[in-house]
Amino acid sequence: MIVGSQKSIDEIWNMVKDFKKVLVFGCNTCVAISHAGGGKEAETIATLLRMRASQEGKSMEVDHTDVMRHCEPEYFEPVMDELKKYDLILSTACGVGVNFLSQRIGKIPVYPGVNTSFYGAVEAPGQFVELCAGCGNCILHLTGGICPVARCSKTLMNGPCGGTNKGKCEIGPEVDCAWYLIVERMKELGTLDKLAEIQPVRNWSTSRDGGPRRVSLEHIRAYEEGEARKSETAGGNK
Amino acid sequence: MKSGSNLEKVILSGNPAVTAELGPPMSADPHEVIKKANILKGFCDAANITDCQTAVVRISSIAAAALAYREGLEPVMQMTCRDRNRIAIQADLLGAAALGLKNCLCLAGDHQKFSAAGRLKGHPGAKNVYDVDTCQLVGILKKMRDEGLQEGGDPLEAAPKFFVGASWTPMGDPIDFRPVNLLKKVNAGADFIQTQGIYDIELFRSQMEKIRNMGLHERTAILGGIIVPKSAMMLKYMDSSVAGVSVPKALIDRMNKAKAAAGDDKKKMRELQEAEGLKLTVELIHQILETPGVKGVHIQAIEWETAIEGIVKAAGLYPRPTFTE
């Protein structure tokens, strides 16, 4: 899932203070799990903003609402008319949600209430850990299921470097060395000999380095376009 | 001969090789590099020119290496993967070769987080690159030199002829994987290896035994690393905090004894510890060179370049071999 963390209320206040009618818009999927931007958090932020507005003597209407997901139009279409009554949407979805809604809401600005942190998992209640970098070219079968792109501070393909210290990364004693973990895991799997192979220079174009990415499923696109043509023809016959 | 560098010639001659280190300054003034180059000249076969070590901005390795080369000191230009992608790396390699540089040591490079240590602000918010890693960088240099090709496959009109080096941390953990780590660098094409600082000779020798069993000592020239100790405090710090370095208690005790002999005299405390550090260094050089499979030593006297002359002479490694041609 996408892990987010809430921006400080001071930062949010500085973004929103000059607007009159603000909607805090929560997303109940990923960022709700990381307690950053779900319906509950949207409600809390709205309350804090109302308090702040009254402290600062600003007349501002602040409401909140939430939907299940901000990354698919059908989830926010039903509330679109409601959203358009505001002069600012403070989205507490991840950056995907902010972008996606911005493109669809016309002249109303959409601001971020959350910092989108990473793709991660819930290690323990209230503790989230980055495990994937979305690089577009997965090699986890070669590294014992431990990702060096996301989890090695230097994204080394042929680690470890000389910075491993008692199983920890040179950047700090709280950071596990991914390559230490990889070696130990490969030992456990009985596949350590695989690590002797040199991983060649990588093609990073599948990652962000290749520019903005898109995945297109041809069979689904073809089906959808076929359906659209059918309904056009049906409309023409009317 | 792959590069024709002095270091390569010394190694081929069978003499134990001696490399030292020159750290460029945080300054646009070349005189510091020129001064250090003249201090080291004649007492080592080549000197590593660090590439913004600890991620601190300094005169670039290539520029400082070119300055040292003009003074008659053969440089080992260091090249980290931290700051450049494969385009910048290869462009810099062509430039370095065009300036006459012949040795290159491939390194991952210290993470930018290091730069904010101590009194320095550094650049901990920098974006790092790591487009390629050390193994891959070694492969790029070899491909450029031996095939005359860029990494992407485009031909080079004139290939850069580098003597290609890599670092190795023999006692880093996971320690049983470190020989494989070296194997990969050798398979990638490392002609020489400079190791992390060695204090624990027994442990180093047990790692070298594995290396000999793998035959790696015959495929690359391993130069054992020595970090010249200045004080008991430095030895304790390296033991506890420097990755891949363990210092036996006996060595720390020796340094403490030297310190204690000075009583309360701060100046004497420093002098006695430095003297003990030099003595210890010479002993380590002998122990490393007596280890089968080792072809030389890499002596790092960090910000203490003036110590090299005395060390090399005391170790019986002076004069350095010279070659006509």
XYZ file of C-alpha atoms in Angstrom:
563
model
C 0.000 0.000 0.000
C 0.923 3.650 -0.209
C 2.047 5.013 3.133
C 1.506 8.661 3.893
C 2.127 10.969 6.810
C 0.082 13.989 7.688
C 1.535 17.425 7.096
C 1.820 19.576 10.206
C -1.204 21.691 10.976
C 0.966 24.818 10.638
C 1.949 23.891 7.111
C -1.650 23.096 6.229
C -2.856 26.335 7.787
C -0.383 28.345 5.709
C -1.756 26.690 2.571
C -5.418 27.214 3.333
C -5.637 30.416 5.405
C -6.703 32.710 2.575
C -9.633 30.566 1.410
C -13.199 31.012 2.623
C -14.771 27.619 2.029
C -12.513 24.610 2.502
C -13.340 20.931 2.219
C -11.004 18.397 3.820
C -11.428 15.369 1.603
C -10.308 12.011 3.012
C -9.462 8.773 1.249
C -10.320 5.546 3.039
C -7.876 3.149 1.390
C -4.069 3.240 1.802
C -3.601 6.505 3.680
C -6.367 5.555 6.119
C -4.337 2.490 7.116
C -1.333 4.681 7.851
C -3.587 6.991 9.923
C -2.707 9.933 7.718
C -5.645 10.777 5.502
C -8.739 8.641 6.046
C -12.181 9.975 6.963
C -11.262 10.140 10.637
C -8.111 12.150 9.972
C -9.986 14.445 7.578
C -12.484 15.171 10.344
C -9.703 15.939 12.837
C -7.926 18.250 10.415
C -11.211 20.080 9.706
C -11.783 20.589 13.445
C -8.220 21.862 13.949
C -8.569 24.253 11.025
C -11.845 25.634 12.385
C -10.193 26.218 15.765
C -7.211 27.858 14.119
C -9.444 30.082 11.994
C -11.319 31.276 15.042
C -8.029 31.885 16.949
C -6.718 33.948 14.063
C -10.008 35.793 13.610
C -10.527 34.476 10.080
C -13.956 33.758 8.748
C -13.640 30.369 7.148
C -16.056 27.525 6.603
C -14.357 24.143 6.911
C -16.160 20.861 6.236
C -14.986 17.326 5.669
C -16.037 14.310 3.716
C -14.418 11.119 2.487
C -14.752 8.400 -0.125
C -13.320 4.933 -0.420
C -10.680 5.742 -3.025
C -9.400 8.826 -4.827
C -7.613 6.994 -7.636
C -10.661 5.760 -9.560
C -13.248 8.241 -10.856
C -16.297 6.192 -9.921
C -15.545 6.648 -6.231
C -15.515 10.435 -6.250
C -18.007 11.060 -9.103
C -20.979 10.761 -6.697
C -19.640 13.593 -4.528
C -18.378 15.792 -7.383
C -21.310 18.235 -7.179
C -20.701 18.571 -3.454
C -16.958 19.173 -3.981
C -17.676 21.973 -6.432
C -19.365 24.044 -3.707
C -15.970 24.786 -2.114
C -13.204 27.136 -3.131
C -10.438 24.781 -1.940
C -10.220 21.023 -1.583
C -7.607 19.932 0.933
C -7.098 16.343 -0.145
C -5.714 13.926 2.402
C -5.306 11.238 -0.241
C -1.840 10.363 -1.508
C -0.279 12.408 -4.291
C -2.056 10.220 -6.832
C -5.408 11.356 -5.487
C -4.403 15.028 -5.517
C -3.246 14.830 -9.157
C -6.227 12.806 -10.286
C -8.825 15.066 -8.700
C -7.032 18.238 -9.862
C -7.410 17.147 -13.473
C -11.166 16.620 -13.047
C -12.471 19.365 -10.818
C -12.141 22.388 -13.057
C -11.136 25.723 -11.514
C -11.049 24.615 -7.872
C -7.547 24.100 -6.469
C -6.716 20.795 -4.782
C -3.964 21.012 -2.118
C -2.152 18.159 -0.361
C -2.760 17.540 3.336
C -0.505 14.495 3.370
C 3.082 13.766 2.401
C 3.114 10.603 0.325
C 5.954 8.612 1.825
C 6.462 5.273 0.098
C 5.095 1.852 -0.842
C 5.194 -0.134 2.344
C 3.689 -2.476 4.851
C 2.466 -2.349 8.447
C 5.399 -3.736 10.389
C 3.666 -3.230 13.733
C 0.688 -1.101 14.731
C 1.677 2.472 13.960
C 4.909 1.423 12.267
C 5.279 1.356 8.509
C 8.241 0.227 6.456
C 9.259 0.825 2.849
C 9.617 -2.426 0.921
C 9.222 -1.568 -2.776
C 10.359 1.336 -4.942
C 8.083 0.734 -7.909
C 11.087 0.553 -10.230
C 9.177 -1.304 -12.939
C 11.618 -4.201 -13.255
C 11.315 -6.637 -10.371
C 14.331 -8.784 -9.421
C 13.097 -10.111 -6.081
C 13.543 -13.703 -7.278
C 17.301 -12.987 -7.408
C 17.592 -11.389 -3.995
C 15.667 -13.658 -1.672
C 12.552 -11.488 -1.739
C 14.392 -8.479 -0.300
C 14.518 -5.443 -2.548
C 17.896 -3.705 -2.920
C 16.329 -0.853 -4.883
C 13.984 0.104 -2.055
C 15.964 -1.108 0.923
C 19.659 -0.501 0.157
C 20.608 3.153 0.731
C 22.734 2.996 -2.418
C 20.412 0.794 -4.519
C 23.339 -1.579 -5.032
C 22.761 -4.529 -7.331
C 25.935 -6.334 -6.244
C 26.137 -5.593 -2.551
C 26.966 -5.373 0.199
C 29.309 -2.372 0.142
C 31.944 -1.795 2.798
C 29.502 0.149 4.934
C 27.785 -2.785 6.625
C 28.332 -2.554 10.362
C 26.974 -5.347 12.541
C 24.212 -5.942 10.036
C 23.250 -2.274 9.906
C 23.645 0.299 7.152
C 26.319 2.982 7.288
C 23.631 5.665 7.332
C 22.515 4.717 10.827
C 22.258 1.979 13.427
C 18.452 1.966 13.066
C 18.634 0.988 9.371
C 19.074 -2.673 8.440
C 21.618 -3.389 5.709
C 19.488 -4.804 2.891
C 22.400 -6.815 1.539
C 23.109 -8.326 4.940
C 19.477 -9.461 4.966
C 19.723 -10.707 1.386
C 22.817 -12.802 2.137
C 21.233 -14.298 5.271
C 17.969 -15.038 3.445
C 19.747 -16.648 0.488
C 21.682 -18.832 2.947
C 18.411 -19.897 4.518
C 16.998 -20.725 1.081
C 20.143 -22.624 0.137
C 20.683 -20.359 -2.884
C 23.668 -18.284 -1.763
C 25.686 -19.388 -4.806
C 23.325 -17.341 -6.984
C 24.713 -14.171 -5.432
C 28.100 -14.865 -7.008
C 26.643 -13.900 -10.387
C 27.248 -10.277 -11.318
C 24.036 -8.364 -11.830
C 24.644 -6.313 -14.974
C 24.161 -2.572 -15.377
C 20.448 -1.941 -15.049
C 18.053 -0.384 -17.478
C 16.439 2.266 -15.288
C 14.063 3.399 -18.016
C 11.308 1.282 -16.471
C 11.725 3.434 -13.371
C 10.985 7.166 -12.982
C 14.148 7.815 -14.990
C 12.318 6.855 -18.175
C 9.796 9.661 -17.681
C 6.175 9.378 -16.499
C 4.913 5.825 -16.874
C 1.689 4.259 -18.026
C 0.440 0.679 -18.082
C -2.021 -0.110 -20.841
C -3.861 -3.436 -20.982
C -4.658 -3.885 -24.656
C -7.416 -6.498 -24.249
C -9.317 -4.351 -21.768
C -8.834 -1.192 -23.841
C -10.092 -3.029 -26.953
C -13.164 -4.297 -25.090
C -13.967 -0.864 -23.657
C -13.561 0.834 -27.025
C -15.813 -1.827 -28.618
C -18.491 -1.176 -25.995
C -18.228 2.573 -26.579
C -18.664 2.096 -30.345
C -21.717 -0.129 -29.751
C -23.420 2.466 -27.610
C -22.633 5.195 -30.177
C -24.243 3.081 -32.926
C -27.229 2.362 -30.667
C -27.559 6.105 -30.052
C -27.405 6.778 -33.840
C -30.296 4.390 -34.492
C -32.584 6.138 -32.057
C 50.596 -4.244 -19.927
C 47.069 -2.973 -19.585
C 47.663 0.651 -18.681
C 51.397 1.214 -18.441
C 50.933 2.897 -15.075
C 53.771 2.924 -12.586
C 51.618 0.965 -10.144
C 51.000 -1.724 -12.732
C 54.733 -1.886 -13.499
C 55.649 -2.288 -9.824
C 53.102 -5.064 -9.402
C 54.318 -6.840 -12.556
C 57.917 -6.534 -11.346
C 57.055 -8.634 -8.292
C 58.094 -5.951 -5.805
C 55.637 -5.243 -3.017
C 53.609 -2.237 -4.115
C 53.088 0.780 -1.889
C 50.177 3.160 -2.328
C 49.325 6.127 -0.143
C 46.473 8.571 -0.011
C 46.048 12.262 -0.737
C 42.892 13.990 0.397
C 42.049 17.108 -1.671
C 41.085 20.260 0.254
C 37.788 22.141 0.554
C 39.328 24.934 -1.437
C 39.841 26.221 -4.959
C 43.527 26.722 -4.176
C 45.728 24.065 -5.809
C 48.683 24.597 -3.480
C 47.514 22.170 -0.823
C 47.382 19.360 -3.398
C 50.733 20.387 -4.844
C 52.272 20.459 -1.363
C 50.924 17.044 -0.415
C 51.957 15.577 -3.781
C 55.540 16.670 -3.156
C 55.471 15.212 0.350
C 54.372 11.818 -0.984
C 56.405 11.775 -4.206
C 59.113 9.114 -4.164
C 57.713 7.308 -1.130
C 54.855 5.457 -2.811
C 54.235 3.979 -6.246
C 50.953 5.820 -6.593
C 48.664 7.813 -4.330
C 44.900 7.572 -4.154
C 43.168 10.866 -4.706
C 39.906 10.642 -2.811
C 36.629 11.505 -4.523
C 34.770 13.728 -2.052
C 35.285 11.227 0.757
C 32.607 11.256 3.467
C 30.496 13.061 0.844
C 32.172 16.383 1.590
C 32.722 18.755 -1.349
C 36.414 19.076 -2.156
C 38.557 19.559 -5.255
C 37.376 16.791 -7.554
C 39.413 13.640 -7.703
C 40.197 14.099 -11.390
C 41.371 17.692 -11.066
C 43.435 16.933 -7.964
C 44.850 13.827 -9.658
C 45.881 15.923 -12.652
C 47.573 18.436 -10.310
C 49.434 15.628 -8.512
C 50.443 14.065 -11.832
C 51.985 17.374 -12.952
C 54.099 17.296 -9.792
C 55.417 13.855 -10.704
C 53.268 11.831 -8.280
C 51.335 9.045 -9.953
C 47.699 9.273 -8.893
C 45.067 6.628 -8.404
C 41.978 8.598 -9.269
C 39.051 7.448 -7.139
C 35.644 7.292 -8.769
C 32.521 6.814 -6.704
C 29.105 5.787 -7.961
C 27.410 8.242 -5.625
C 27.595 11.444 -7.635
C 27.563 10.531 -11.303
C 25.455 8.461 -13.624
C 27.022 6.292 -16.312
C 27.097 9.214 -18.751
C 29.046 11.489 -16.404
C 31.271 8.630 -15.237
C 32.344 7.688 -18.745
C 32.791 11.296 -19.827
C 35.006 11.869 -16.772
C 36.966 8.690 -17.505
C 37.681 9.870 -21.038
C 38.711 13.258 -19.684
C 40.901 11.711 -17.003
C 42.638 9.480 -19.535
C 43.120 12.475 -21.834
C 44.855 14.259 -18.935
C 47.272 11.335 -18.604
C 45.742 9.501 -15.646
C 46.224 5.734 -15.695
C 44.826 4.260 -12.467
C 41.231 4.332 -11.335
C 39.792 2.919 -8.127
C 36.074 2.132 -8.292
C 34.051 2.735 -5.153
C 30.425 2.927 -4.080
C 31.200 6.095 -2.127
C 30.125 7.156 1.343
C 26.448 7.999 1.642
C 25.713 11.742 1.576
C 24.451 11.502 5.145
C 28.116 11.311 6.275
C 28.755 14.841 5.093
C 26.987 16.380 8.084
C 29.217 14.665 10.641
C 31.267 16.656 13.148
C 31.398 20.391 12.579
C 30.396 20.293 8.921
C 26.958 21.072 7.556
C 27.637 18.976 4.456
C 24.877 18.136 2.019
C 22.748 15.483 3.712
C 19.755 16.541 1.582
C 21.553 15.727 -1.690
C 20.092 13.239 -4.143
C 22.451 10.321 -4.706
C 22.861 8.650 -8.063
C 23.991 5.007 -7.885
C 23.024 4.429 -11.496
C 25.693 1.710 -11.424
C 27.432 0.013 -8.504
C 31.114 -0.775 -7.931
C 31.067 -4.147 -9.679
C 29.303 -2.671 -12.667
C 31.671 0.323 -12.736
C 34.665 -2.029 -12.827
C 33.001 -3.764 -15.785
C 32.472 -0.442 -17.572
C 36.164 0.480 -17.246
C 37.217 -2.926 -18.512
C 34.843 -2.775 -21.451
C 36.054 0.705 -22.398
C 39.704 -0.353 -22.158
C 39.600 -3.836 -23.665
C 36.769 -3.554 -26.175
C 36.917 0.158 -26.918
C 33.209 0.384 -26.231
C 31.040 2.559 -24.069
C 28.628 0.857 -21.694
C 25.802 1.482 -24.141
C 27.781 -0.122 -26.949
C 28.966 2.914 -28.927
C 32.585 2.715 -30.069
C 35.363 4.918 -28.717
C 37.920 6.328 -31.137
C 40.605 5.974 -28.488
C 39.980 3.773 -25.475
C 40.967 4.972 -21.985
C 43.635 2.578 -20.711
C 43.109 2.364 -16.980
C 44.622 0.039 -14.432
C 41.349 -0.815 -12.748
C 41.036 -1.087 -9.008
C 38.332 -1.784 -6.480
C 38.122 -1.722 -2.723
C 37.458 -4.717 -0.532
C 36.442 -4.941 3.110
C 37.784 -8.384 4.066
C 36.466 -8.238 7.620
C 33.123 -6.598 6.938
C 30.001 -8.511 7.703
C 28.507 -10.820 6.639
C 32.120 -12.020 6.894
C 31.552 -15.372 5.190
C 30.223 -13.555 2.118
C 33.200 -11.177 1.781
C 35.269 -13.615 -0.335
C 32.327 -13.821 -2.787
C 32.232 -10.058 -2.790
C 35.870 -10.027 -3.903
C 35.251 -12.780 -6.448
C 32.600 -10.628 -8.128
C 34.921 -7.616 -8.354
C 37.690 -9.791 -9.793
C 35.307 -11.400 -12.269
C 34.155 -7.913 -13.270
C 37.777 -7.055 -14.098
C 39.523 -5.552 -11.056
C 43.279 -5.574 -11.711
C 44.103 -4.478 -8.183
C 42.365 -4.354 -4.847
C 42.931 -2.028 -1.928
C 41.474 -3.307 1.313
C 39.842 -1.526 4.219
C 42.241 -0.911 7.108
C 43.557 -4.085 8.737
C 44.457 -4.325 12.426
C 43.297 -7.849 13.171
C 45.989 -9.788 11.342
C 44.706 -13.223 12.399
C 41.260 -12.549 10.993
C 42.729 -11.047 7.814
C 44.920 -14.101 7.342
C 41.982 -16.456 7.705
C 40.108 -14.466 5.037
C 43.196 -14.522 2.790
C 43.364 -18.286 3.126
C 39.879 -18.477 1.603
C 40.959 -16.082 -1.128
C 43.965 -18.267 -1.969
C 41.778 -21.353 -2.066
C 39.609 -19.545 -4.613
C 42.745 -18.572 -6.576
C 41.794 -14.902 -6.473
C 45.254 -13.755 -5.315
C 46.580 -14.817 -8.713
C 43.916 -12.990 -10.687
C 44.207 -9.613 -8.950
C 46.847 -7.764 -6.946
C 45.677 -7.406 -3.365
C 47.135 -4.464 -1.456
C 46.429 -4.681 2.273
C 45.112 -1.470 3.790
C 46.581 0.216 6.839
C 45.111 3.280 8.511
C 47.947 4.889 10.457
C 46.710 5.216 14.049
C 47.346 8.480 15.873
C 45.862 7.805 19.275
C 44.171 5.269 21.512
C 40.949 7.204 21.007
C 41.175 6.831 17.227
C 41.746 3.071 17.536
C 38.772 2.706 19.891
C 36.590 4.764 17.560
C 37.582 2.696 14.526
C 36.924 -0.516 16.425
C 33.445 0.521 17.513
C 32.229 2.683 14.662
C 34.063 2.103 11.376
C 32.419 -0.582 9.259
C 34.599 -3.618 8.638
C 37.368 -2.544 11.013
C 38.064 -4.423 14.206
C 41.007 -3.521 16.412
C 42.402 -6.176 18.780
C 42.429 -5.099 22.421
C 46.199 -5.634 22.612
C 46.771 -2.801 20.107
C 44.485 -0.418 21.981
C 46.277 -1.356 25.224
C 49.657 -0.587 23.647
C 48.448 2.833 22.592
C 46.962 3.483 26.041
C 50.284 2.565 27.595
C 52.081 5.057 25.348
C 49.555 7.696 26.362
C 49.903 6.930 30.065
C 53.691 7.289 29.873
C 53.233 10.999 29.171
C 51.614 11.669 32.537
C 49.604 14.903 32.343
C 51.653 16.459 29.552
C 49.148 16.849 26.658
C 51.824 17.555 24.042
C 53.877 14.563 25.100
C 50.737 12.450 25.189
C 50.205 13.206 21.526
C 53.839 12.697 20.567
C 54.165 9.366 22.345
C 50.942 8.051 20.841
C 51.954 9.153 17.348
C 55.333 7.475 17.757
C 53.631 4.269 18.909
C 51.198 4.571 15.978
C 54.094 4.744 13.509
C 55.779 1.750 15.132
C 52.532 -0.179 15.009
C 52.076 0.734 11.353
C 55.487 -0.620 10.421
C 54.723 -3.880 12.247
C 51.386 -4.162 10.447
C 53.069 -3.551 7.078
C 55.434 -6.460 7.720
C 52.650 -8.749 8.914
C 50.489 -7.912 5.913
C 53.315 -8.354 3.412
C 54.228 -11.706 5.009
C 50.675 -12.932 4.375
C 50.715 -15.205 1.313
C 48.791 -13.772 -1.623
C 49.317 -10.110 -0.701
C 51.071 -7.970 -3.338
C 51.485 -4.726 -1.481
C 50.208 -2.245 1.050
C 47.894 0.733 0.891
C 48.897 3.136 3.668
C 46.360 5.755 4.649
C 47.831 8.481 6.823
C 44.692 10.580 6.944
C 45.577 14.284 7.042
C 49.075 13.137 8.048
C 50.842 12.749 4.725
C 54.186 13.742 6.280
C 54.203 10.407 8.155
C 54.550 8.357 4.953
C 58.250 8.970 4.330
C 59.274 7.712 7.770
C 56.926 4.734 7.630
C 58.097 3.585 4.219
C 61.755 3.969 5.170
C 61.309 2.198 8.517
C 59.472 -0.637 6.801
C 62.438 -1.164 4.460
C 60.342 -0.246 1.435
C 62.543 2.649 0.334
C 63.691 3.425 -2.326
C 60.707 2.622 -4.498
C 61.389 0.799 -7.772
C 61.822 2.956 -10.846
C 61.504 1.994 -14.477
C 63.230 3.442 -17.482
C 61.079 4.188 -20.525
